[in-house]
PDB file of C-alpha atoms in Angstrom:
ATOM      1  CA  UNK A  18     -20.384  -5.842  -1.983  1.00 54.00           C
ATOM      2  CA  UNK A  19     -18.782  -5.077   0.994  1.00 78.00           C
ATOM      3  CA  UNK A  20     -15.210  -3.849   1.033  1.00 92.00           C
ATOM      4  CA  UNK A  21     -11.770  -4.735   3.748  1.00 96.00           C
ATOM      5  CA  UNK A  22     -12.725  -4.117   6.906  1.00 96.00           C
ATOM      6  CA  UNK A  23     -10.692  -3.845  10.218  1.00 97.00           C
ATOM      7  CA  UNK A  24     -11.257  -3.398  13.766  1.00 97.00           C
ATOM      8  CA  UNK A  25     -10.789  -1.239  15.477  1.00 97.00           C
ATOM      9  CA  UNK A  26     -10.692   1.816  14.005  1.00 96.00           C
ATOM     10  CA  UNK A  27      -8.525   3.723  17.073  1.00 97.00           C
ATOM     11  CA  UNK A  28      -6.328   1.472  19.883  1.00 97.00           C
ATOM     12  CA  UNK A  29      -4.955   3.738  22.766  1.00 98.00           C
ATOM     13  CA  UNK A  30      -2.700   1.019  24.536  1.00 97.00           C
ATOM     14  CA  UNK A  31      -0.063   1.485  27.323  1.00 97.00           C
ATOM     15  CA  UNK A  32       3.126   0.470  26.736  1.00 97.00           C
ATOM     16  CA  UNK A  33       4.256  -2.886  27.587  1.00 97.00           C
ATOM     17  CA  UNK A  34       0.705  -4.640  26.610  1.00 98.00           C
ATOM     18  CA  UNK A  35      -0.595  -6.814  23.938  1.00 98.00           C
ATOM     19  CA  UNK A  36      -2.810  -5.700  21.396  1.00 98.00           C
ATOM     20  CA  UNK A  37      -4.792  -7.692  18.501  1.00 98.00           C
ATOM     21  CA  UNK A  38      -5.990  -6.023  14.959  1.00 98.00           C
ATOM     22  CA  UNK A  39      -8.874  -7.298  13.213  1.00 97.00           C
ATOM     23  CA  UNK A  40      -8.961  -8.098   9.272  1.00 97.00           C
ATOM     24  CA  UNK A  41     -11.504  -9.014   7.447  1.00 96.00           C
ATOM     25  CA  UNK A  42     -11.334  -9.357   3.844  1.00 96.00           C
ATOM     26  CA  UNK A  43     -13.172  -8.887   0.797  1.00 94.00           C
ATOM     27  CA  UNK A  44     -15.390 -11.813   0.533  1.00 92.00           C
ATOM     28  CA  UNK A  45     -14.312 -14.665  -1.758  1.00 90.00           C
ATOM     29  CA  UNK A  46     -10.449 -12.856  -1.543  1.00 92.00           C
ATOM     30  CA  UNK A  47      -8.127 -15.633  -0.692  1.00 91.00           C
ATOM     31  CA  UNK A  48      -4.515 -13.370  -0.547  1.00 91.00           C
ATOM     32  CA  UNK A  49      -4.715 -10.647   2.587  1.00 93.00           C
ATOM     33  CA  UNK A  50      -1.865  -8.253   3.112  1.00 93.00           C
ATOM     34  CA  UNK A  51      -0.775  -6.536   6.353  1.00 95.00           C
ATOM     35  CA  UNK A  52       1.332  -2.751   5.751  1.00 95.00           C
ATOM     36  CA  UNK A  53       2.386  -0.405   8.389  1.00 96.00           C
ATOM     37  CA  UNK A  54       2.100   2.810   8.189  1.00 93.00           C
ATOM     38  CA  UNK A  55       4.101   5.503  10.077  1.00 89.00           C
ATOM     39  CA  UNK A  56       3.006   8.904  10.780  1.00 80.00           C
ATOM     40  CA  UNK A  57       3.505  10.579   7.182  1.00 74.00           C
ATOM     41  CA  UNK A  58       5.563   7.948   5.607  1.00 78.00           C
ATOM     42  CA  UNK A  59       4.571   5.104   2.891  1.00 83.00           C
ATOM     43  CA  UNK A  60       3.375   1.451   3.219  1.00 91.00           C
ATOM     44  CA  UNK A  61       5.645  -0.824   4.990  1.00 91.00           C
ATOM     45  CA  UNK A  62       5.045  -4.450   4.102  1.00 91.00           C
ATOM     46  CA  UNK A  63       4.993  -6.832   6.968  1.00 93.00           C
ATOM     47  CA  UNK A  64       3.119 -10.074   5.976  1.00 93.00           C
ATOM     48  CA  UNK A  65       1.141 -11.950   3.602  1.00 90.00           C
ATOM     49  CA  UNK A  66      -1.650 -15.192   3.399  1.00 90.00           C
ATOM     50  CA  UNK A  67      -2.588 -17.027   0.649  1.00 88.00           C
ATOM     51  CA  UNK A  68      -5.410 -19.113   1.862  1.00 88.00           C
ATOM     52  CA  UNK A  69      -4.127 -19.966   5.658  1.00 88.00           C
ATOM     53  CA  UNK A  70      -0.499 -19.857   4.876  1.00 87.00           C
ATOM     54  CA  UNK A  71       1.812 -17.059   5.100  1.00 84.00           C
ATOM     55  CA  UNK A  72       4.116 -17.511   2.278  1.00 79.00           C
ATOM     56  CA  UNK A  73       6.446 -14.147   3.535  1.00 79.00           C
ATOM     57  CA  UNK A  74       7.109 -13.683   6.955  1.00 82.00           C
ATOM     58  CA  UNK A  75      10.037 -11.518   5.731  1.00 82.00           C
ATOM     59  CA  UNK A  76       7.996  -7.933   6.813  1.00 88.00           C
ATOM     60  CA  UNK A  77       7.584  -8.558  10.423  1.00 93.00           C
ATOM     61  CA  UNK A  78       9.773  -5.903  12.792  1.00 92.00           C
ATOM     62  CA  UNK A  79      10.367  -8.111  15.632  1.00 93.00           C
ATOM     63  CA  UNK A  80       9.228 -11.493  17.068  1.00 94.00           C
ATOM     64  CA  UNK A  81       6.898  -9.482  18.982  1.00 97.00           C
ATOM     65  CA  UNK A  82       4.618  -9.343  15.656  1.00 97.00           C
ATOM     66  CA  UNK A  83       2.514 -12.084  14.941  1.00 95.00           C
ATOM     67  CA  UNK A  84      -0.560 -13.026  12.482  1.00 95.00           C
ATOM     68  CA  UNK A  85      -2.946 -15.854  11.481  1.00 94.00           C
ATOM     69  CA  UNK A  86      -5.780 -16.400   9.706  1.00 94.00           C
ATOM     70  CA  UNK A  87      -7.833 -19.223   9.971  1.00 85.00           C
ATOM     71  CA  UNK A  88     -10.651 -20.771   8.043  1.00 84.00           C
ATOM     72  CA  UNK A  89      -9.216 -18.375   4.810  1.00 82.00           C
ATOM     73  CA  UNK A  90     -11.252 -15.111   5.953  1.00 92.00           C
ATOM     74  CA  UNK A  91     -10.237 -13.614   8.763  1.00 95.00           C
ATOM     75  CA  UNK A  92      -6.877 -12.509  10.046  1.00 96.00           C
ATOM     76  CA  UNK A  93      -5.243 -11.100  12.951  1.00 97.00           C
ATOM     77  CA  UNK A  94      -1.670  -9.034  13.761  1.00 97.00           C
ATOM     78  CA  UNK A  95      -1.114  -9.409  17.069  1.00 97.00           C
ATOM     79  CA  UNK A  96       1.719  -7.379  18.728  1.00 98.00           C
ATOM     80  CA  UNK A  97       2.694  -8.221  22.067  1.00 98.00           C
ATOM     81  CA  UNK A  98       4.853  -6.130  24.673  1.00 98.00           C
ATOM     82  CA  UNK A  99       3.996  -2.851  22.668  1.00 98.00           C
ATOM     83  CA  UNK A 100       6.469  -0.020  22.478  1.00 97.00           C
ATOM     84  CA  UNK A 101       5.746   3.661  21.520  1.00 96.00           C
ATOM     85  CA  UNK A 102       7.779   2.875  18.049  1.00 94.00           C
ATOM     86  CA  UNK A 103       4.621   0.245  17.424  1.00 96.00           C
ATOM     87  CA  UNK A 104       2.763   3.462  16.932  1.00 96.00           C
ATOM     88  CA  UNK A 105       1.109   3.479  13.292  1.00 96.00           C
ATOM     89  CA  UNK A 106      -1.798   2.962  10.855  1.00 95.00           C
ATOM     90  CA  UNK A 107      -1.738  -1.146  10.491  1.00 97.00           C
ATOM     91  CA  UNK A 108      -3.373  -1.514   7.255  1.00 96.00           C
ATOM     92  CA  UNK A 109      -5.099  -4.495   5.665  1.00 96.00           C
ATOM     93  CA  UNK A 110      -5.426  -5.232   1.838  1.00 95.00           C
ATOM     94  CA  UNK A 111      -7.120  -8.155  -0.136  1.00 94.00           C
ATOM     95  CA  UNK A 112      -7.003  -9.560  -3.469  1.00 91.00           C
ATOM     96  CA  UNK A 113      -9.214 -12.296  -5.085  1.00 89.00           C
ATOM     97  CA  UNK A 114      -5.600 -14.500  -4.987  1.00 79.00           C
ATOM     98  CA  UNK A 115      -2.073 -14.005  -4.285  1.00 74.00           C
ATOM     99  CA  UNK A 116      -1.512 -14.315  -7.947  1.00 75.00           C
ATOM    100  CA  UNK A 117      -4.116 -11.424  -8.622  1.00 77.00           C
ATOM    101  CA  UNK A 118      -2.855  -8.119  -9.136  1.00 80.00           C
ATOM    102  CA  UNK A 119      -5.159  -5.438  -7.667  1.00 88.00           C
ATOM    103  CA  UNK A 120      -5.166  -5.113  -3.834  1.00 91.00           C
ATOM    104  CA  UNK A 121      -8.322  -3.272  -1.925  1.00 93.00           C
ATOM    105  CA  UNK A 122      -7.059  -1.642   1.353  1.00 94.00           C
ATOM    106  CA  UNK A 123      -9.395  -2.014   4.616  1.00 96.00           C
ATOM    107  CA  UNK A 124      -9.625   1.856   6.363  1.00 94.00           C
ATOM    108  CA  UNK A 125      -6.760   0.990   8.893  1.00 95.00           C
ATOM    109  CA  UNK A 126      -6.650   0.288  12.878  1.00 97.00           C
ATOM    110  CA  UNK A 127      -4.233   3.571  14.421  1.00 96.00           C
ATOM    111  CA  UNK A 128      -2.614   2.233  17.029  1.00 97.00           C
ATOM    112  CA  UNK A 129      -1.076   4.781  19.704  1.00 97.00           C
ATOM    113  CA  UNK A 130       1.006   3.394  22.552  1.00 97.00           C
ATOM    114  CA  UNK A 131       1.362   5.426  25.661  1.00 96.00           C
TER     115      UNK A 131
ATOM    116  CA  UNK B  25      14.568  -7.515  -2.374  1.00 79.00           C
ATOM    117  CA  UNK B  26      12.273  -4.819  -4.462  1.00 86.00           C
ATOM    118  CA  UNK B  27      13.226  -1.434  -3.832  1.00 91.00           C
ATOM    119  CA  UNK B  28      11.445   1.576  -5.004  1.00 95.00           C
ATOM    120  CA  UNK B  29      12.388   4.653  -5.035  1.00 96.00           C
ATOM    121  CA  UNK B  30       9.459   7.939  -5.539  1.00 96.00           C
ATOM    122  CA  UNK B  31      10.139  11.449  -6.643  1.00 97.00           C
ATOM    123  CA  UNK B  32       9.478  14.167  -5.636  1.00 97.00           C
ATOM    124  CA  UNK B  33       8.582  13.992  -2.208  1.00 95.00           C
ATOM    125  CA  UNK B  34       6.244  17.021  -2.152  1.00 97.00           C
ATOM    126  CA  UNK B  35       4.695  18.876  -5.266  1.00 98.00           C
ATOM    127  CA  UNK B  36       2.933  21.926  -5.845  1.00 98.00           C
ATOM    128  CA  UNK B  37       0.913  22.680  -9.211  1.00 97.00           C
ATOM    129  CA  UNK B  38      -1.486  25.337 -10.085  1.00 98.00           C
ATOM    130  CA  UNK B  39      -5.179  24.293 -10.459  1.00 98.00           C
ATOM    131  CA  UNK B  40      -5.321  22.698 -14.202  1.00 97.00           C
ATOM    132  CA  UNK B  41      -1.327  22.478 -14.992  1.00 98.00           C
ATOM    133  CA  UNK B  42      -0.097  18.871 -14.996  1.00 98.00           C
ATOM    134  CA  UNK B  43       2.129  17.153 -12.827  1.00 98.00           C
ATOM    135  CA  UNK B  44       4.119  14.147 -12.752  1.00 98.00           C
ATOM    136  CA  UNK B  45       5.533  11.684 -10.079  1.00 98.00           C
ATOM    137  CA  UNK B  46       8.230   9.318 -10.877  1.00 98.00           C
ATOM    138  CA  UNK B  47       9.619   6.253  -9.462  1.00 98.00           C
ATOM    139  CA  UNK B  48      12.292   3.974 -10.211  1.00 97.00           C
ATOM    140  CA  UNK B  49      12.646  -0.270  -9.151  1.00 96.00           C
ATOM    141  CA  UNK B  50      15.083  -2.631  -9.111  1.00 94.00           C
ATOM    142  CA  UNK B  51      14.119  -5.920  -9.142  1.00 91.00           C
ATOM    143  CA  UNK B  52      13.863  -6.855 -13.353  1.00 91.00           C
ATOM    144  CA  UNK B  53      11.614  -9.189 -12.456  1.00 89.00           C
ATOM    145  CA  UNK B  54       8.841  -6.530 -10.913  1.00 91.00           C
ATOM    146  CA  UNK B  55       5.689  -7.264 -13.723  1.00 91.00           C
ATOM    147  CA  UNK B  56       3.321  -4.997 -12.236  1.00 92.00           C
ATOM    148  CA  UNK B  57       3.012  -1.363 -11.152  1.00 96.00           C
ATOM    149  CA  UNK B  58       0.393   0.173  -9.297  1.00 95.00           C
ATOM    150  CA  UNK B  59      -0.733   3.536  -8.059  1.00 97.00           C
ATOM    151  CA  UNK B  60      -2.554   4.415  -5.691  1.00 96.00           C
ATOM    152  CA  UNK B  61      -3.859   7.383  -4.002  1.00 97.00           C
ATOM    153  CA  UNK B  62      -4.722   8.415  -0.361  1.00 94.00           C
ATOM    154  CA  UNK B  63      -6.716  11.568   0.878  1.00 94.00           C
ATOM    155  CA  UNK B  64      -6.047  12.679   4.768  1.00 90.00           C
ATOM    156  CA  UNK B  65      -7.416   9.910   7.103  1.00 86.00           C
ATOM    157  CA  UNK B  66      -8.632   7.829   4.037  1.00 90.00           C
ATOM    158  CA  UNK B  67      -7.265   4.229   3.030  1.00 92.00           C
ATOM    159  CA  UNK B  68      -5.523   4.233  -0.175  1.00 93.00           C
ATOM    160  CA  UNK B  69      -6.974   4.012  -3.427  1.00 94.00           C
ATOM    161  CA  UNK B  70      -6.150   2.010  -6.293  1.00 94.00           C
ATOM    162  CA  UNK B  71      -6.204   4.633  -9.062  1.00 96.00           C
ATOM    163  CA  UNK B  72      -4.398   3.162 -12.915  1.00 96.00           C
ATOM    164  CA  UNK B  73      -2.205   0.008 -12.561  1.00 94.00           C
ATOM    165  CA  UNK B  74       0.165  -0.724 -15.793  1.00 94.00           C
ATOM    166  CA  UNK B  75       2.015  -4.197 -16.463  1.00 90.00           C
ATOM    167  CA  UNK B  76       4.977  -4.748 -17.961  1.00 83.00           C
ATOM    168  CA  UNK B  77       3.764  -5.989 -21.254  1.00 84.00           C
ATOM    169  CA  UNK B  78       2.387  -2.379 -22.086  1.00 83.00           C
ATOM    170  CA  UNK B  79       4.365   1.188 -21.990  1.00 91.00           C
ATOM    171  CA  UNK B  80       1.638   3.428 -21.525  1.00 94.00           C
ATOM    172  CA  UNK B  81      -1.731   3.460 -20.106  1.00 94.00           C
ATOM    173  CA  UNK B  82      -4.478   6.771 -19.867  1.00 96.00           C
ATOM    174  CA  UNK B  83      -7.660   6.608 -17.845  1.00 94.00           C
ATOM    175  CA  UNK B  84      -9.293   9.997 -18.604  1.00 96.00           C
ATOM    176  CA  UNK B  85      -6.618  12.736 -17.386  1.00 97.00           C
ATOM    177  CA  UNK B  86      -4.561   9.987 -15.527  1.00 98.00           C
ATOM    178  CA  UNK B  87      -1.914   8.202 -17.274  1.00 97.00           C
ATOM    179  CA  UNK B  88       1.122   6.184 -16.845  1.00 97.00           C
ATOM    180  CA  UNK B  89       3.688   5.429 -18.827  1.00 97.00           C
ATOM    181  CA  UNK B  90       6.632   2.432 -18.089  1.00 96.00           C
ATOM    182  CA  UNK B  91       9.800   2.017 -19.534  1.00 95.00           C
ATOM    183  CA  UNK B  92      10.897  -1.335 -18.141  1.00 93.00           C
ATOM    184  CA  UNK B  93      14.595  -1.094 -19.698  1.00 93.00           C
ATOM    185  CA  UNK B  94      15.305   1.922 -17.633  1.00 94.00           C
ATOM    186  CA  UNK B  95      13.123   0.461 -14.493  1.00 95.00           C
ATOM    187  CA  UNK B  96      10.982   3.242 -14.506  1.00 95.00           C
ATOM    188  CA  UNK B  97       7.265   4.317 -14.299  1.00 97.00           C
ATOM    189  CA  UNK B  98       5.526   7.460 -13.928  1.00 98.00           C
ATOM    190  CA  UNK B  99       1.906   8.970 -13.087  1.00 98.00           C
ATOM    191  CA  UNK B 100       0.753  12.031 -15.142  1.00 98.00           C
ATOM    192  CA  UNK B 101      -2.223  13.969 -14.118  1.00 98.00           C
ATOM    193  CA  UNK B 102      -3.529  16.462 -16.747  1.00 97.00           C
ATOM    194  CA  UNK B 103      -5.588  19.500 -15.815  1.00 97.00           C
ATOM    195  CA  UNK B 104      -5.506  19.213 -12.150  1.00 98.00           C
ATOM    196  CA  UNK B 105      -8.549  19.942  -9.994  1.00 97.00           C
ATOM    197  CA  UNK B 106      -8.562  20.551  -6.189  1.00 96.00           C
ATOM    198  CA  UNK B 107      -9.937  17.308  -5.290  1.00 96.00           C
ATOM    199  CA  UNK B 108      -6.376  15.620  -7.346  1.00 98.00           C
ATOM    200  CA  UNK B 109      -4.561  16.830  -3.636  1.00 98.00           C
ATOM    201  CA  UNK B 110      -3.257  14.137  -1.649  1.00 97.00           C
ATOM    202  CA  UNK B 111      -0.549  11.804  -1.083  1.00 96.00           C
ATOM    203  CA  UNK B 112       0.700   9.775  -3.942  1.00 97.00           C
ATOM    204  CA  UNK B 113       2.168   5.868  -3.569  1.00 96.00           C
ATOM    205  CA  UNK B 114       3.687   3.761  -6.594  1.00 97.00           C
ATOM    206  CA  UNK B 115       4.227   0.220  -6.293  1.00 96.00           C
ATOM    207  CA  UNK B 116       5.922  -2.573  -7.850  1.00 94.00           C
ATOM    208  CA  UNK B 117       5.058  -6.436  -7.434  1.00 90.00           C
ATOM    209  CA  UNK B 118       7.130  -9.481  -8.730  1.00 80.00           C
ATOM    210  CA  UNK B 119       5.535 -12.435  -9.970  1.00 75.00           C
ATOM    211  CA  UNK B 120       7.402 -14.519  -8.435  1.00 72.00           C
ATOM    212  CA  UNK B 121       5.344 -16.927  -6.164  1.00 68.00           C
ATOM    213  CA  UNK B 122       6.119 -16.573  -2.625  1.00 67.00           C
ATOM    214  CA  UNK B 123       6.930 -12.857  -3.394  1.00 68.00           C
ATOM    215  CA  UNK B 124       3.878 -11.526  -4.641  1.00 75.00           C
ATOM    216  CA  UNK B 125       3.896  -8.026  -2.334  1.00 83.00           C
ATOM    217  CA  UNK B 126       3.821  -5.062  -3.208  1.00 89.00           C
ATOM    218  CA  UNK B 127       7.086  -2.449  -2.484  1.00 91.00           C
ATOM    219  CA  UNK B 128       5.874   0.912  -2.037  1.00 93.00           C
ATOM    220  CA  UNK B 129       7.471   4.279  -2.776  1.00 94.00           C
ATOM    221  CA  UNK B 130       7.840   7.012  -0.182  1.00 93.00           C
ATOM    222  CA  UNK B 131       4.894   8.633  -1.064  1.00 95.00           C
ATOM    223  CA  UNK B 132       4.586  12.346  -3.033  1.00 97.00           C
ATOM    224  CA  UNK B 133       2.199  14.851  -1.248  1.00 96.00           C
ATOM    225  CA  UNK B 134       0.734  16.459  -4.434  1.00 98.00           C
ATOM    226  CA  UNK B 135      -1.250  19.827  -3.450  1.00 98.00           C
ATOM    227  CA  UNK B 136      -2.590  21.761  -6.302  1.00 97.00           C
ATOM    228  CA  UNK B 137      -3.300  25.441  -5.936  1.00 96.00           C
ATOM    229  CA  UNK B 138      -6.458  26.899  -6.777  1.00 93.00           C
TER     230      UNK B 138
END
């Protein structure tokens, strides 16, 4: 079946403006996972659902990060006011339940802020 | 909170030597430990996972092995190929409900030479 997917692949946004990242998970996977990832460095953990709710909020940088998901499939990061430090691979992951081990990673949205 | 910690940062074999990447957690309570792999531009790719109830585990000329005493885990490729280069992540996850993310390491850029 179809893996993670996200959307968009590239964002080019000028500073200042809101942007929104697309996830959408394996089907039937109830946990999704957002990571960051800076330009050569590892995975940073920012949030987590298990069905709807987020259990860890712990991840998110600043009050300018948000996410939801709603009706258990799709979710999206929203980052509002962007800054050039917002500049990274956001990457999505899904398992078939937060209590699952194995995680599937979506290809990633870049996001560049000018 | 989980912190892990991935060594070396870069490594260099010769086309069918082995090499090894280490990491070290803290939290006790960490149950699961994944590996994954990522080429240039790809996502990353779940490659061998090992859980705490078992000390080693070999998937063809991958293995890992786990010594949860120490809080330690490591990845052992055998005969290395060309296609092995890329940038290596380990990963520990607690069990813990509400806390079921995974902590990344740094990452080790593996590049074998041919």
């Amino acid at each position: 079946g179809a893996g993670v997917s996200q959307s968009p692949s590239n964002k080019v946004t000028e500073k200042g403006k809101d942007v929104e990242l697309r996830c959408d998970p394996i089907s039937g996977h109830t946990a999704l996972y957002w990571y960051r990832q800076s330009l050569g460095q590892g995975l940073e953990f920012l949030i987590y659902f298990q069905g709807n709710s987020a259990p860890d909020k712990s991840g998110l940088p600043s009050d300018r990060f948000s996410a939801e998901r709603t009706g258990g499939s799709v979710s999206t990061l929203t980052i509002q006011r962007t800054q050039q430090e917002d500049s990274a691979v956001y990457l999505c992951a899904s398992s078939l339940t937060a209590s699952s081990y194995e995680q599937y990673f979506g290809p990633g949205t870049r996001l560049t802020v000018t | 909170g989980e912190n892990v910690e991935q060594h070396p940062s870069t490594l260099s074999v010769q086309e069918g030597d082995s090499a090894v990447i280490k990491c070290t957690y803290s939290d006790s309570a960490s149950n699961y430990f994944p590996w994954y792999k990522q080429e240039l531009g790809k996502r990353p790719q779940l490659i061998i996972d090992i859980r705490s109830n078992v000390g080693e585990k070999k998937d063809q000329r991958i293995a890992v092995t786990l010594n949860k005493t120490a809080k330690h885990f490591s990845l052992h490729i055998t005969e290395t190929q060309p296609e092995d280069s890329a940038v290596y992540f380990c990963a520990a996850r607690s069990p813990l409900r509400g806390n079921e993310k995974l902590t990344f390491g740094t990452g080790t850029r593996l590049t074998i030479i041919p």
